[in-house]
Coordinates of C-alpha atoms in Angstrom, one line a residue:
Chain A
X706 CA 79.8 133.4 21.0
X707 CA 82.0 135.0 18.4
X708 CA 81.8 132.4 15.7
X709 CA 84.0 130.7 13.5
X710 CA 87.0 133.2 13.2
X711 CA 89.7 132.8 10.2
X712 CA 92.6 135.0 9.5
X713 CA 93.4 136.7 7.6
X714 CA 90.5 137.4 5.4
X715 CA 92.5 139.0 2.5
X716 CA 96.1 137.3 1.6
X717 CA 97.2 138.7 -1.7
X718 CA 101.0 136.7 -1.9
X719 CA 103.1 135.9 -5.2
X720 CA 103.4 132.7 -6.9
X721 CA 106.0 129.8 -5.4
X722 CA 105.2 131.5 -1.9
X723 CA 104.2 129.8 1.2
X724 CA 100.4 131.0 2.5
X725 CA 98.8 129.5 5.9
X726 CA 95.2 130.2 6.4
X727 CA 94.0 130.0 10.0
X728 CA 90.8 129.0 11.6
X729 CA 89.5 129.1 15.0
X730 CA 86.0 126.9 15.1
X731 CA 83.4 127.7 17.4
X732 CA 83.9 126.2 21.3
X733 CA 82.6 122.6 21.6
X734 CA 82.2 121.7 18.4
X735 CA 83.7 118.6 17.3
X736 CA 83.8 118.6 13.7
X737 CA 86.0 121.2 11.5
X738 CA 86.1 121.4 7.4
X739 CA 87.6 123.3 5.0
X740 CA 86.0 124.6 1.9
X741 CA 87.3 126.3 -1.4
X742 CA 85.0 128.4 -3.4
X743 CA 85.9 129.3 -6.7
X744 CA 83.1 130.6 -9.9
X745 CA 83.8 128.1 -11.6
X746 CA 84.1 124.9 -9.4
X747 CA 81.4 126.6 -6.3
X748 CA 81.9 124.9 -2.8
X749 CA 84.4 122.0 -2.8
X750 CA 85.2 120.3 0.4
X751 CA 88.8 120.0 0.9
X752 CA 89.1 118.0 3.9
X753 CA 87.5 117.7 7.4
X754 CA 88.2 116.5 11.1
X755 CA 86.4 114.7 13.6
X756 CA 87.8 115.2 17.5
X757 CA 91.0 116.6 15.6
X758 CA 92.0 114.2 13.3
X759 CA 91.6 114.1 9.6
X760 CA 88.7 112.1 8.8
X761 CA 88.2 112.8 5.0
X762 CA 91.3 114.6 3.3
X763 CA 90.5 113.3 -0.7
X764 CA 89.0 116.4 -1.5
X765 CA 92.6 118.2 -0.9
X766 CA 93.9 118.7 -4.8
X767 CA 97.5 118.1 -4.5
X768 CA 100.7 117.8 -2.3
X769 CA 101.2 121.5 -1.9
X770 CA 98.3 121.6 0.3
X771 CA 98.1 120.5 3.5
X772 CA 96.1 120.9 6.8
X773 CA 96.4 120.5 10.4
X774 CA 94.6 120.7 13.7
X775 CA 96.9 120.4 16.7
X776 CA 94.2 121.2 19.2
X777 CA 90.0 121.5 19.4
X778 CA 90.2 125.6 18.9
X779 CA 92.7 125.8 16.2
X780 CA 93.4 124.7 12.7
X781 CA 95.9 125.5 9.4
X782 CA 95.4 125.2 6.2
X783 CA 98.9 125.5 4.1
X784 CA 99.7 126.0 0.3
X785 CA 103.5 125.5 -0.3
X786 CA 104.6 126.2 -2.8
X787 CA 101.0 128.6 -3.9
X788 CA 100.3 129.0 -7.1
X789 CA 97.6 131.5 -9.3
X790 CA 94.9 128.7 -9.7
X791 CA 94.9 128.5 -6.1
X792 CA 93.3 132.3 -6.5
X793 CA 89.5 131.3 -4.6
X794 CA 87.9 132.0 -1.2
X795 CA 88.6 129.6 1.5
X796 CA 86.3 128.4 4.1
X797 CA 86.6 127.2 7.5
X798 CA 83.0 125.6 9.0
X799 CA 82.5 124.2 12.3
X800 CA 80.0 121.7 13.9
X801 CA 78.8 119.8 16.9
X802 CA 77.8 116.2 17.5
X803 CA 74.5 116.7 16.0
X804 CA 73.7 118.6 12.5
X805 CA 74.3 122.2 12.1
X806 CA 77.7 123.6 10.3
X807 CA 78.7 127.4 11.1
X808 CA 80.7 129.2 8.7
X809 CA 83.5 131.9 8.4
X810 CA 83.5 134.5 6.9
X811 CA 86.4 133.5 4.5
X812 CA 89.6 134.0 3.4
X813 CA 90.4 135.5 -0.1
X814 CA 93.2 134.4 -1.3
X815 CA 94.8 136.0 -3.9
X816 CA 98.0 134.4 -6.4
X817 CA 99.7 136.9 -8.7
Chain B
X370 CA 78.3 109.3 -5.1
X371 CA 76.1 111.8 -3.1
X372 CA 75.4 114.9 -5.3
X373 CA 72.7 118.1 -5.5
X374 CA 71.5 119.4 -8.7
X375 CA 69.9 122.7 -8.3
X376 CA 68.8 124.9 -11.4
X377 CA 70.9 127.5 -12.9
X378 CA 70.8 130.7 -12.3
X379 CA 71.0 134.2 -11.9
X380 CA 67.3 135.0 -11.0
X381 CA 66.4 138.4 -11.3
X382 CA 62.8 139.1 -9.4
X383 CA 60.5 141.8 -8.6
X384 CA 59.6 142.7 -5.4
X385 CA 56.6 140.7 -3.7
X386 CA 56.9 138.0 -6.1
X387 CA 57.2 134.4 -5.7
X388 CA 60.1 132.7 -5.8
X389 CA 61.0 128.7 -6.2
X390 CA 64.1 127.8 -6.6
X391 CA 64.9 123.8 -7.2
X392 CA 66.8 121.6 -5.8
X393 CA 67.2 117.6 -6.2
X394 CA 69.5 115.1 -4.9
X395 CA 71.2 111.7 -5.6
X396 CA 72.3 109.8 -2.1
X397 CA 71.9 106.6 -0.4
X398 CA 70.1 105.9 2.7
X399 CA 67.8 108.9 4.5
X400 CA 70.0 112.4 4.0
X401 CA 69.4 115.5 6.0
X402 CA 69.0 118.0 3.7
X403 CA 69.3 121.8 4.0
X404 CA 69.2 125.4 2.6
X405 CA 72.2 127.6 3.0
X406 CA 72.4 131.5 2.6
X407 CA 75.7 133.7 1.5
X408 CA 75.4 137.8 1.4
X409 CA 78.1 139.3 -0.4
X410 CA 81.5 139.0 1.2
X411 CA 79.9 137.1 4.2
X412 CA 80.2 133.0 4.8
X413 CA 77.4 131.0 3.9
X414 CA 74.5 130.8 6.9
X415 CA 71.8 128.0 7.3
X416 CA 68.8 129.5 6.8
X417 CA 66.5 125.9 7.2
X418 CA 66.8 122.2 7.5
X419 CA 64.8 119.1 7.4
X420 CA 65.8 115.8 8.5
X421 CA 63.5 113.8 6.6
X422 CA 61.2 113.0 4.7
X423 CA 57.6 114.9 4.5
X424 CA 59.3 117.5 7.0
X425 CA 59.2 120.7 6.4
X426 CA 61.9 123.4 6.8
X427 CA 61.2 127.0 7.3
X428 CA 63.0 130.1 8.7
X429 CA 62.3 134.2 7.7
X430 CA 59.5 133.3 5.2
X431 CA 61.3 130.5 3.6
X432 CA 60.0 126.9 3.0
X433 CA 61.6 123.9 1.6
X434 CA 59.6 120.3 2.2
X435 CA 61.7 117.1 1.9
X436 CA 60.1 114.8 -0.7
X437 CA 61.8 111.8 -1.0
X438 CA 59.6 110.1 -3.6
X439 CA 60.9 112.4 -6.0
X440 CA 65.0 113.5 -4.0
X441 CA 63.5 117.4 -3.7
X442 CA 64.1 119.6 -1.7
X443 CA 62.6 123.2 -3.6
X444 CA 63.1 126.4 -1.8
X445 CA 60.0 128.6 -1.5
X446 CA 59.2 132.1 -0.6
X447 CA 55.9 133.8 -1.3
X448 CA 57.1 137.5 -1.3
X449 CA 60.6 138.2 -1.8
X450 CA 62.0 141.5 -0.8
X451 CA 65.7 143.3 -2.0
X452 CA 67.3 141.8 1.2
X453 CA 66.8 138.3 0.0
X454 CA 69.4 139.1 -2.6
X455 CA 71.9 136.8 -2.3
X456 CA 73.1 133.5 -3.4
X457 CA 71.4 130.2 -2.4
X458 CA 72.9 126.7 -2.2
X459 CA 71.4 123.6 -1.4
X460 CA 72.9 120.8 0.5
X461 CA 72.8 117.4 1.9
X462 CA 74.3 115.1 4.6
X463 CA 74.3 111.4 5.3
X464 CA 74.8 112.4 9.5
X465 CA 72.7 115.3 10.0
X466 CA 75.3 117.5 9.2
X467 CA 78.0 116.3 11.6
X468 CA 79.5 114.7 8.5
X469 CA 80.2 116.5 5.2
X470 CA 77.9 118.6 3.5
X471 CA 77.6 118.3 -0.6
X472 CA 76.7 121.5 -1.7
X473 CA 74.8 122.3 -4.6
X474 CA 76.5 124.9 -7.3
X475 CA 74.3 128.0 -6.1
X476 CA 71.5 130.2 -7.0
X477 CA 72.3 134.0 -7.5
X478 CA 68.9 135.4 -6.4
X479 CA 68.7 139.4 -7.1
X480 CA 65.3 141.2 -6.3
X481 CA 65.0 144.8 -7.6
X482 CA 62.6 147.5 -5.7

């Protein structure tokens, strides 16, 4: 089992560019979330699916962001246009039917 | 709405000491609550759960006991060594962890030889 694999895991990209994180969960399990983690706001859910579709997206701070998952083994996360307070490490998770999330090992995003 | 208060850190240990670090929560209904670990540069890890009340949650030395009289869930270790440095977060669901997980703010945890 190789785990919850997100690309890439450093993105360094300039303000008013278009950055797409990528997240492959773990086989089987149903439920996928995103996570931000910044030092001065720790782990804030952005939004998370159920069976593929969005189930909670109010976390999500603002049009320019947006997330998809058109199949079980694959899901986006998109900042258009980004911005420098979108600088944080992002997290995908993954989870089955009963309790138990698996993390990533995260994607640093970086806004100059 | 849901929400886990743990206390502030950094904590900065000796070897072999104990270590507590607290955790309370605010929810409705019967959460499942849980302990989650992050190394630098690595994702966070569960390292124990319990899915209610009087259970107790253990894993590598660890303990955390849910007490729902007064919405704790305190993280214990009786010996800590350097390799538990790392940063500690608390956590809770209302499904077991299917659903979302409200995450505490973190404890930095550093343990010096």
């Amino acid at each position: 089992d190789a785990g919850v694999i997100q690309s890439p895991r450093h993105e360094v990209t300039e303000m008013g560019q278009e950055v797409t994180l990528r997240c492959k969960p773990i086989s089987g399990h149903n439920s996928l979330f995103w996570y931000r983690q910044t030092m001065m706001r720790g782990l804030e859910l952005l939004i998370y699916f159920n069976n593929n579709v969005p189930i909670d997206d109010s976390g999500m701070p603002e049009d320019r962001f947006s997330a998809k998952m058109p199949n079980a083994s694959f899901s986006t996360l998109k900042i258009q246009p980004s911005e420098p307070r979108d600088s944080a490490v992002y997290f995908c998770a993954s989870s089955p039917a009963s309790y138990g999330y698996t993390f990533g090992s995260g994607t640093r995003l970086t806004v100059v | 709405g849901d929400s886990v208060t743990q206390m502030e850190g950094p904590v900065t240990l000796s070897e072999e000491a104990f270590l507590t670090i607290n955790c309370t929560y605010t929810a409705t209904g019967y959460p499942s609550l849980f302990w989650y670990v992050q190394y630098p540069g690595e994702g966070l890890q569960l390292l124990l759960k319990a899915t209610k009340a009087d259970d107790k949650g253990s894993n590598k030395g660890f303990e955390a006991t849910y007490r729902k009289e007064t919405t704790s869930f305190h993280l214990e270790k009786g010996s800590v060594q350097v390799s538990d440095s790392a940063v500690y977060f608390c956590a809770l669901s209302r499904q077991g962890g299917s659903e979302k997980l409200v995450f505490g703010k973190g404890t930095k945890l550093t343990v010096n030889p």
